[in-house]
PDB file of C-alpha atoms in Angstrom:
ATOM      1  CA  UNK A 414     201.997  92.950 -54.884  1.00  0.00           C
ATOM      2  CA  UNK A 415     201.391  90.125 -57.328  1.00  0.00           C
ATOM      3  CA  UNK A 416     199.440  92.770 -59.510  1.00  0.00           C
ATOM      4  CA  UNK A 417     202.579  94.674 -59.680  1.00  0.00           C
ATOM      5  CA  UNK A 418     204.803  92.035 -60.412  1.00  0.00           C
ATOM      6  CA  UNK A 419     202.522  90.755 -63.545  1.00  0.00           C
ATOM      7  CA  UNK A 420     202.931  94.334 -65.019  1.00  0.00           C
ATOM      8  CA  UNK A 421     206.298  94.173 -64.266  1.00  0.00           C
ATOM      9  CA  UNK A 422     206.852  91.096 -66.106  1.00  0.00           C
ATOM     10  CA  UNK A 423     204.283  91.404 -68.904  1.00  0.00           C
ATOM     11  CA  UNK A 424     207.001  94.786 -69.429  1.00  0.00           C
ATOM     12  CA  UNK A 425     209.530  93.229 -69.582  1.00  0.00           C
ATOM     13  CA  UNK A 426     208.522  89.779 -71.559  1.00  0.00           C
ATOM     14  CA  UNK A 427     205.500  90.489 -73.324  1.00  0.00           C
ATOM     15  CA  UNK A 428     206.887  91.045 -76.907  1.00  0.00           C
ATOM     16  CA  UNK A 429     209.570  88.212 -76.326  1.00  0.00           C
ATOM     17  CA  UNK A 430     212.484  91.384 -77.279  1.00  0.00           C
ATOM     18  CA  UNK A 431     211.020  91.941 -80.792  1.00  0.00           C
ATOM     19  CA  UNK A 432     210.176  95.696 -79.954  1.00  0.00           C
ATOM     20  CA  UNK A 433     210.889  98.149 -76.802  1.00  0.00           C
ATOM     21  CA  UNK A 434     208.370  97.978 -74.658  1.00  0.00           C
ATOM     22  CA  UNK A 435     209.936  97.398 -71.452  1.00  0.00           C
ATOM     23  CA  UNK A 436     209.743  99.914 -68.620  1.00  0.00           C
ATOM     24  CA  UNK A 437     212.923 101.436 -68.367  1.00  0.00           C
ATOM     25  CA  UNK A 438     211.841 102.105 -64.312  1.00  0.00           C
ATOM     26  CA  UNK A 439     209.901 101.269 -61.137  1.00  0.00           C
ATOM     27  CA  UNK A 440     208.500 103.244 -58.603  1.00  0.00           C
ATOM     28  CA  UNK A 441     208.267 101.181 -55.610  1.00  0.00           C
ATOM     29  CA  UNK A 442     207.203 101.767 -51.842  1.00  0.00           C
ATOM     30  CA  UNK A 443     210.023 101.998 -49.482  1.00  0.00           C
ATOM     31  CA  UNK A 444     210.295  98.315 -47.893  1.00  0.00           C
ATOM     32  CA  UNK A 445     207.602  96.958 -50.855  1.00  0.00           C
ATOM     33  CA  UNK A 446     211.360  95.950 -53.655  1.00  0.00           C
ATOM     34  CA  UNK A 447     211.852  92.959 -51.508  1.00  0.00           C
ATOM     35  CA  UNK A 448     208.194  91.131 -52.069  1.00  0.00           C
ATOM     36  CA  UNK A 449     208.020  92.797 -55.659  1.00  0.00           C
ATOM     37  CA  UNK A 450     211.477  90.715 -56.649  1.00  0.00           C
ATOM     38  CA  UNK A 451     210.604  87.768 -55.042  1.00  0.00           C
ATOM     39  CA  UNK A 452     207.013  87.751 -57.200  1.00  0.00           C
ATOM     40  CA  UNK A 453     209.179  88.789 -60.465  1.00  0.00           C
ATOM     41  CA  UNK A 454     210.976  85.696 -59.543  1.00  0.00           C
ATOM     42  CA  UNK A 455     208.311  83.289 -59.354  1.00  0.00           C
ATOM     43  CA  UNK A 456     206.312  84.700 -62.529  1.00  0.00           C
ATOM     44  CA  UNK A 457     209.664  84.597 -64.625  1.00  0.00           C
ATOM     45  CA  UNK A 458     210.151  81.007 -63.378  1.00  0.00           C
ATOM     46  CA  UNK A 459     206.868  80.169 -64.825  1.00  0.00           C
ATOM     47  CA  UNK A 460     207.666  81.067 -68.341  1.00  0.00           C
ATOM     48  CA  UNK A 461     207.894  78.576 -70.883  1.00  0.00           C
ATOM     49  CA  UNK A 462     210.550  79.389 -73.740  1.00  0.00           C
ATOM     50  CA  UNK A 463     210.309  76.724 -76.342  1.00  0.00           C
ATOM     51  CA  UNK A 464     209.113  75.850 -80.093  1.00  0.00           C
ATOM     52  CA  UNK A 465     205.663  77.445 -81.181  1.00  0.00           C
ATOM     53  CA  UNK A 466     203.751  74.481 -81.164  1.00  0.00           C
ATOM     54  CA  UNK A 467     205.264  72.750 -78.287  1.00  0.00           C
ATOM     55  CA  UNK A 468     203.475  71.050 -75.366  1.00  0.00           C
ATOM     56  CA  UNK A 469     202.652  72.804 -73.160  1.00  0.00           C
ATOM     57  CA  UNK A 470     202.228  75.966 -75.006  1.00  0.00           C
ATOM     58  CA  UNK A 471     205.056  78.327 -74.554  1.00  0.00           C
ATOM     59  CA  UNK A 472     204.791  81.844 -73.535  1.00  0.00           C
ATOM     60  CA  UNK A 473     207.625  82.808 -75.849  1.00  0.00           C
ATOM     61  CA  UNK A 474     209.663  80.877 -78.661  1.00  0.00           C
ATOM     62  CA  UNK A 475     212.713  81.949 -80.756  1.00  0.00           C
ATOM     63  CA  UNK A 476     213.654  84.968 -83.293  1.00  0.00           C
ATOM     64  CA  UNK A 477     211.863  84.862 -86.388  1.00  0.00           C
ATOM     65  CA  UNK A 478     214.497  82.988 -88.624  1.00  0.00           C
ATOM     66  CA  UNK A 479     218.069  81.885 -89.070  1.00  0.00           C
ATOM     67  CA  UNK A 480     219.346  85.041 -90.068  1.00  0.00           C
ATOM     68  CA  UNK A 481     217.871  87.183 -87.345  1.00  0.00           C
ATOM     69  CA  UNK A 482     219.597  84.235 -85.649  1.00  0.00           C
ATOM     70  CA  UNK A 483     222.897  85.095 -86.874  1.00  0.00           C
ATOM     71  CA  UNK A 484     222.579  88.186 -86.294  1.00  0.00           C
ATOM     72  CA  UNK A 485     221.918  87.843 -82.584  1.00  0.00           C
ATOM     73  CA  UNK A 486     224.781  85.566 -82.039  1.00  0.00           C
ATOM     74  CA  UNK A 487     227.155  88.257 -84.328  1.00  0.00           C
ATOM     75  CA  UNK A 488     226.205  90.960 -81.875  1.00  0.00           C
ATOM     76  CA  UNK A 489     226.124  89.207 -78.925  1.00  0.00           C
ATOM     77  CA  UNK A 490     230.144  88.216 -79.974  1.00  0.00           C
ATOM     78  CA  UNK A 491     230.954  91.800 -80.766  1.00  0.00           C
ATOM     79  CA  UNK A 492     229.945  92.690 -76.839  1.00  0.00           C
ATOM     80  CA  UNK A 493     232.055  90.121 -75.518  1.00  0.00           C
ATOM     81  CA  UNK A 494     234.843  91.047 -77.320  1.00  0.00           C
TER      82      UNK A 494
END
């Protein structure tokens, strides 16, 4: 199960949102979702989001520059309104 759930997360956090790689979906053995989200949950918990050279090392840091930036906080105001 903890196999699984490091695919599932490499999927889904790998490339940090930059490109689409994600799966789009699972197939899971009936009775197997409830380990498989409790893994997810404690490998996503793990993850370190934070400047490039910080200590320790994160796994993933922010967009590429201001504008990008911008950009994301533009669009992320156009679906909440």
């Amino acid at each position: 199960m903890i196999a699984a759930a490091v695919l599932v997360v490499q999927s889904a956090y790998l490339s940090a949102g930059q490109r689409c790689t994600a799966a789009s979906r699972l197939i899971v053995r009936d009775g197997a979702h409830d380990a498989l989200i409790t893994e997810i949950c404690t490998l996503i918990d793990r993850i370190i989001v934070d400047d490039p050279f910080a200590d320790p090392a994160p796994f993933m840091g922010p967009v590429i520059d201001n504008e990008t930036a911008d950009a994301l906080i533009d669009s992320f105001a156009g679906l909440v309104a």
